[in-house]
Coordinates of C-alpha atoms in Angstrom, one line a residue:
M6 CA -22.4 -44.5 -44.3
R7 CA -23.0 -48.2 -44.9
Y8 CA -22.5 -49.2 -41.2
L9 CA -24.9 -46.6 -40.2
L10 CA -27.5 -47.5 -42.6
R11 CA -27.4 -51.1 -41.5
K12 CA -27.5 -50.0 -37.7
I13 CA -30.5 -47.6 -38.6
A14 CA -32.5 -50.6 -40.2
L15 CA -31.4 -52.8 -37.2
Y16 CA -33.1 -50.5 -35.0
L17 CA -36.1 -50.0 -36.7
F18 CA -36.6 -53.6 -36.8
I19 CA -35.8 -53.8 -32.8
A20 CA -38.1 -51.2 -32.6
W21 CA -41.0 -52.8 -34.7
A22 CA -40.3 -56.1 -32.2
A23 CA -40.7 -53.8 -29.1
L24 CA -44.1 -52.2 -30.5
T25 CA -45.3 -55.4 -31.3
M26 CA -44.3 -57.3 -28.2
N27 CA -46.2 -54.4 -26.2
F28 CA -49.2 -55.2 -28.2
L29 CA -49.5 -58.8 -27.7
I30 CA -48.6 -59.0 -24.1
P31 CA -51.8 -57.5 -22.9
R32 CA -53.8 -59.6 -25.1
L33 CA -52.2 -62.9 -23.8
M34 CA -52.8 -62.0 -20.3
P35 CA -55.5 -63.2 -18.6
G36 CA -58.7 -60.5 -17.7
D37 CA -58.9 -56.8 -19.4
P38 CA -58.8 -53.1 -18.4
V39 CA -62.4 -53.0 -18.0
S40 CA -62.8 -55.9 -15.5
A41 CA -59.9 -54.6 -13.5
L42 CA -61.9 -51.0 -13.4
L43 CA -65.3 -52.9 -12.8
A44 CA -63.8 -54.9 -10.0
K45 CA -62.1 -51.6 -8.8
F46 CA -65.2 -49.6 -8.4
E47 CA -67.1 -52.5 -7.0
G48 CA -70.6 -52.3 -8.7
Q49 CA -70.2 -48.4 -8.8
I50 CA -70.3 -48.4 -12.9
D51 CA -73.3 -48.7 -14.9
P52 CA -73.2 -51.7 -16.8
D53 CA -74.6 -50.2 -19.6
S54 CA -71.4 -48.0 -19.6
I55 CA -69.4 -50.9 -20.4
T56 CA -69.7 -51.1 -24.3
A57 CA -68.6 -47.5 -23.9
L58 CA -65.2 -48.4 -21.7
R59 CA -64.4 -50.9 -24.2
E60 CA -64.1 -48.8 -26.7
A61 CA -62.0 -46.3 -24.3
F62 CA -59.8 -48.8 -23.8
G63 CA -59.5 -49.9 -27.3
I64 CA -60.8 -53.4 -26.6
S65 CA -62.7 -55.0 -29.2
D66 CA -63.9 -58.4 -30.9
D67 CA -62.3 -57.9 -34.1
P68 CA -59.7 -59.9 -35.7
L69 CA -56.3 -59.5 -33.9
I70 CA -54.9 -58.0 -37.3
V71 CA -57.3 -55.6 -37.4
Q72 CA -56.6 -54.6 -33.5
Y73 CA -53.0 -54.5 -34.5
G74 CA -53.4 -51.8 -37.1
Q75 CA -55.6 -49.9 -34.7
Y76 CA -53.1 -50.2 -32.3
L77 CA -50.0 -48.8 -34.8
V78 CA -52.5 -45.9 -36.1
D79 CA -53.1 -44.9 -32.1
L80 CA -49.6 -45.1 -31.6
W81 CA -49.2 -42.9 -34.6
N82 CA -51.6 -40.2 -33.0
R83 CA -49.7 -40.5 -29.5
D84 CA -53.0 -42.1 -28.2
L85 CA -51.6 -44.8 -25.1
G86 CA -55.2 -45.5 -23.8
L87 CA -56.2 -44.8 -20.3
S88 CA -54.8 -44.7 -17.1
L89 CA -57.0 -47.3 -14.9
S90 CA -55.6 -45.9 -11.7
Q91 CA -56.3 -42.1 -12.4
F92 CA -58.9 -42.8 -14.9
P93 CA -59.9 -41.3 -17.3
V94 CA -56.9 -39.6 -17.5
P95 CA -54.9 -40.7 -21.0
V96 CA -51.5 -42.4 -20.1
T97 CA -49.8 -40.2 -22.7
Q98 CA -50.6 -37.3 -20.3
I99 CA -49.2 -39.2 -17.1
V100 CA -46.0 -39.8 -19.2
A101 CA -45.9 -36.4 -20.6
S102 CA -46.2 -35.1 -17.0
A103 CA -43.3 -37.6 -15.5
M104 CA -40.9 -37.4 -18.5
P105 CA -39.5 -33.8 -17.7
W106 CA -38.8 -34.5 -13.7
T107 CA -36.8 -37.8 -14.7
I108 CA -34.8 -36.4 -17.4
G109 CA -34.0 -33.1 -15.5
L110 CA -33.0 -35.2 -12.2
I111 CA -32.0 -38.5 -13.6
G112 CA -30.5 -37.2 -17.0
V113 CA -28.4 -34.1 -15.5
T114 CA -26.8 -36.4 -12.9
T115 CA -25.8 -39.2 -15.3
I116 CA -24.3 -37.0 -17.2
I117 CA -22.5 -35.4 -14.5
S118 CA -21.7 -38.7 -13.0
F119 CA -20.4 -39.9 -16.2
V120 CA -18.2 -36.7 -16.9
I121 CA -16.7 -36.8 -13.2
G122 CA -16.0 -40.6 -12.9
T123 CA -14.6 -40.6 -16.9
G124 CA -12.2 -37.6 -16.0
L125 CA -11.1 -39.0 -12.5
G126 CA -10.4 -42.4 -14.0
I127 CA -8.2 -41.3 -16.6
V128 CA -6.1 -39.2 -14.1
F129 CA -6.0 -42.4 -11.3
A130 CA -4.6 -44.5 -14.2
W131 CA -2.2 -41.9 -15.1
R132 CA -0.7 -41.5 -11.8
R133 CA -1.1 -45.2 -10.9
G134 CA 1.0 -46.4 -8.3
S135 CA 0.5 -42.9 -6.5
W136 CA -1.6 -41.5 -3.7
S137 CA -4.7 -42.4 -6.1
D138 CA -4.1 -46.0 -5.5
H139 CA -5.4 -45.5 -1.8
L140 CA -8.8 -44.2 -2.9
L141 CA -9.3 -47.2 -4.9
P142 CA -11.2 -49.1 -2.1
A143 CA -13.5 -46.0 -1.1
L144 CA -14.4 -46.1 -4.5
T145 CA -15.0 -49.9 -4.3
F146 CA -17.2 -49.4 -1.7
L147 CA -19.0 -46.7 -2.7
N148 CA -19.7 -48.7 -6.1
A149 CA -21.2 -51.7 -4.2
V150 CA -23.7 -49.5 -2.1
P151 CA -26.9 -49.7 -4.0
Y152 CA -28.8 -46.4 -4.5
F153 CA -32.0 -47.1 -2.3
W154 CA -29.6 -47.9 0.7
M155 CA -27.1 -44.6 0.1
A156 CA -30.6 -42.6 -0.4
L157 CA -32.0 -43.9 2.9
I158 CA -28.7 -43.2 4.5
L159 CA -28.5 -39.7 3.2
V160 CA -32.2 -39.1 4.2
M161 CA -31.7 -39.9 7.7
V162 CA -28.8 -38.2 8.2
F163 CA -28.7 -34.8 6.0
G164 CA -32.7 -34.3 5.8
V165 CA -34.5 -35.9 9.2
N166 CA -31.9 -35.2 11.5
L167 CA -29.8 -32.2 10.1
G168 CA -32.4 -30.6 8.1
W169 CA -29.8 -29.3 5.6
F170 CA -31.7 -30.6 2.5
E171 CA -35.4 -31.3 1.1
Y172 CA -36.0 -34.8 0.8
S173 CA -39.6 -35.1 -0.3
N174 CA -41.3 -34.0 -3.8
A175 CA -40.0 -32.1 -6.6
Y176 CA -41.2 -28.8 -5.2
D177 CA -43.2 -26.8 -2.3
A178 CA -46.9 -28.1 -2.7
S179 CA -47.6 -24.4 -1.7
L180 CA -46.0 -22.7 -4.8
D181 CA -47.9 -23.0 -8.1
P182 CA -45.4 -24.1 -10.7
G183 CA -44.2 -21.6 -13.1
W184 CA -41.0 -20.0 -14.3
T185 CA -40.7 -18.0 -10.9
P186 CA -38.0 -17.6 -9.1
E187 CA -39.5 -19.0 -5.8
F188 CA -40.2 -22.3 -7.8
I189 CA -36.9 -22.5 -9.5
G190 CA -35.3 -22.2 -6.7
S191 CA -37.5 -24.9 -4.9
V192 CA -37.1 -27.0 -7.5
I193 CA -33.6 -27.1 -6.9
S194 CA -33.6 -27.4 -3.2
H195 CA -35.6 -30.3 -3.5
A196 CA -33.5 -31.9 -6.6
L197 CA -30.3 -31.4 -4.5
L198 CA -30.2 -34.8 -1.9
P199 CA -31.6 -37.3 -4.6
A200 CA -29.3 -35.2 -7.4
I201 CA -26.2 -36.1 -4.9
T202 CA -27.4 -39.3 -4.2
I203 CA -27.3 -40.7 -7.4
V204 CA -24.0 -39.1 -8.4
L205 CA -22.5 -40.8 -5.0
A206 CA -23.7 -43.9 -6.0
S207 CA -22.9 -43.9 -9.6
F208 CA -19.8 -42.1 -10.5
A209 CA -17.3 -44.6 -8.5
G210 CA -18.3 -47.4 -11.3
W211 CA -17.3 -44.9 -14.0
V212 CA -13.9 -44.2 -12.5
M213 CA -13.0 -47.8 -11.7
S214 CA -14.0 -48.8 -15.4
M215 CA -12.3 -46.2 -16.9
R216 CA -8.9 -46.3 -14.6
N217 CA -8.7 -50.4 -15.2
M218 CA -9.5 -50.0 -19.2
T219 CA -7.0 -46.9 -19.5
V220 CA -4.2 -48.8 -17.5
T221 CA -4.5 -51.7 -19.8
I222 CA -3.9 -49.8 -22.9
L223 CA -1.4 -47.8 -21.4
G224 CA 0.2 -51.2 -21.6
E225 CA -0.2 -51.4 -25.6
D226 CA 2.9 -50.9 -28.1
Y227 CA 1.2 -48.2 -29.6
V228 CA 1.1 -45.9 -26.6
T229 CA 5.2 -47.0 -25.5
M230 CA 5.6 -46.1 -28.6
A231 CA 4.1 -42.7 -28.9
E232 CA 5.9 -42.0 -25.6
A233 CA 9.3 -43.3 -27.1
K234 CA 8.8 -40.2 -29.7
G235 CA 9.0 -38.0 -27.5
L236 CA 5.1 -36.7 -27.7
P237 CA 3.8 -34.7 -25.1
Q238 CA 2.3 -36.3 -22.2
R239 CA -1.1 -34.6 -22.6
M240 CA -1.1 -36.1 -26.2
V241 CA -0.5 -39.6 -25.4
M242 CA -3.0 -39.7 -22.3
F243 CA -5.9 -38.1 -24.2
G244 CA -4.8 -38.8 -27.9
Y245 CA -3.7 -42.5 -27.8
A246 CA -5.0 -43.7 -24.3
A247 CA -8.2 -42.3 -23.1
R248 CA -9.6 -41.9 -26.4
N249 CA -9.3 -46.1 -26.9
A250 CA -10.2 -46.7 -23.6
I251 CA -13.4 -44.6 -23.5
L252 CA -14.8 -46.8 -25.9
P253 CA -16.3 -49.2 -23.4
N254 CA -17.5 -46.5 -21.5
V255 CA -19.4 -44.9 -24.2
T256 CA -21.4 -48.1 -24.4
S257 CA -22.4 -48.3 -20.9
F258 CA -23.3 -44.5 -20.9
A259 CA -25.2 -44.7 -23.7
L260 CA -27.5 -47.7 -22.2
S261 CA -27.5 -45.5 -18.9
L262 CA -28.8 -42.6 -21.0
G263 CA -31.6 -45.3 -21.9
A264 CA -32.5 -46.3 -18.4
V265 CA -32.5 -42.7 -17.7
V266 CA -36.1 -42.8 -18.9
G267 CA -37.1 -45.7 -16.8
G268 CA -36.2 -43.4 -14.0
S269 CA -33.8 -44.6 -10.8
M270 CA -37.1 -45.8 -9.7
L271 CA -36.3 -46.5 -5.9
T272 CA -34.6 -43.5 -5.6
E273 CA -37.6 -41.5 -7.4
V274 CA -39.8 -43.5 -4.8
I275 CA -37.9 -42.9 -1.7
F276 CA -37.8 -39.0 -2.4
N277 CA -41.5 -39.4 -3.7
Y278 CA -40.2 -37.5 -7.0
P279 CA -42.8 -37.6 -9.5
G280 CA -40.7 -38.9 -12.4
I281 CA -41.2 -42.3 -14.7
G282 CA -40.1 -44.4 -12.1
Y283 CA -42.2 -43.2 -9.4
S284 CA -45.3 -43.2 -11.9
L285 CA -44.0 -46.7 -13.0
F286 CA -44.1 -47.7 -9.3
N287 CA -47.7 -46.7 -8.8
A288 CA -48.6 -48.4 -12.1
V289 CA -47.3 -51.7 -10.7
K290 CA -49.2 -50.8 -7.1
G291 CA -52.3 -50.3 -8.4
S292 CA -52.4 -52.8 -11.5
D293 CA -52.5 -50.0 -14.2
F294 CA -51.5 -52.1 -17.1
P295 CA -52.4 -49.7 -19.8
L296 CA -50.1 -47.1 -17.8
M297 CA -47.4 -49.9 -17.6
Q298 CA -47.7 -50.7 -20.9
G299 CA -47.1 -47.0 -21.9
L300 CA -44.5 -46.5 -19.9
F301 CA -42.7 -49.9 -20.9
L302 CA -42.9 -48.9 -24.4
M303 CA -41.5 -46.0 -23.7
I304 CA -38.5 -46.9 -21.7
S305 CA -38.0 -49.8 -24.4
L306 CA -37.6 -47.3 -27.2
A307 CA -35.3 -45.0 -25.2
V308 CA -33.1 -48.0 -25.1
I309 CA -33.0 -48.5 -28.6
V310 CA -32.6 -44.8 -29.4
A311 CA -29.7 -44.6 -26.7
N312 CA -27.8 -47.6 -28.5
L313 CA -28.4 -46.1 -32.1
I314 CA -26.8 -43.2 -30.4
A315 CA -23.8 -45.3 -29.4
D316 CA -23.4 -46.5 -32.3
V317 CA -23.3 -43.0 -34.0
L318 CA -20.4 -42.1 -31.9
Y319 CA -18.4 -45.0 -32.5
V320 CA -18.2 -44.2 -36.0
F321 CA -16.5 -41.0 -34.8
L322 CA -14.1 -42.3 -32.2
D323 CA -13.1 -45.8 -33.5
P324 CA -11.2 -45.8 -36.8
R325 CA -11.4 -49.2 -37.2
T326 CA -15.4 -49.1 -37.3
R327 CA -15.5 -46.5 -40.4
Q328 CA -12.7 -48.9 -42.4
E329 CA -15.2 -52.0 -42.0
S330 CA -17.9 -49.5 -43.4

């Protein structure tokens, strides 16, 4: 318990640092959102409305500490400001509309990829020296192929040439969003190709890391002792080898879950998928600093929460952690 409390305190401090950096960085940059908005609309905005716009974007001449207090109050009220590129839509509304698409696609495929890759890694390690070793070069190749490159190839082959899969947007634009069979079917059919891309591009990495770690663990004395005692192979494989070998993968998986909120940006851009990564791409393209600030904040907090989850899992998976605490 003491170990977890120390970790929670550490991550609370990191979260506070992330919030503070998120407050300071835009104020250290030259210019401000109102100037950018005036330049974007090139004189179409009434100069008399500048004061109202400064208030809407939270810009004031108050001391920095006062602005920081107001920033924390706004965060508590889930107010991340207004988007420049989609003015006057609130940033929280854009993030809230993009988040379910990213979690639904990137989150689910990350979990599928981890489960498949970790399971195959255990089997390949246990069957080392057999047919499974002949698959390693192909897995190494898959692991080396970048997401966006594989996405482009699959879009060209299975989307454009063969026409087997939808390859643009999250659903058919002619349908009204809702829990109808037509809309759900459209969402699934549009998600298939990006999901296959992400799983193919990422599962090989889980296989390789889990196999290599399990092979190392299989050489440990306690595993040899377990085999010498005549314990069932399944118990040795899962209870002794895989349980210890999976610890580094758990850390990587937690970091991957944190990165889910950031989305696989290039994949979302290639498929025009309206997730967080696609929103971030549009924010960068449109110099939408309030939206970028809100998205970076969400990504930072997601990584912090994911790391905390990894530390909690370590307590249950690794007895040494419980003894240290």
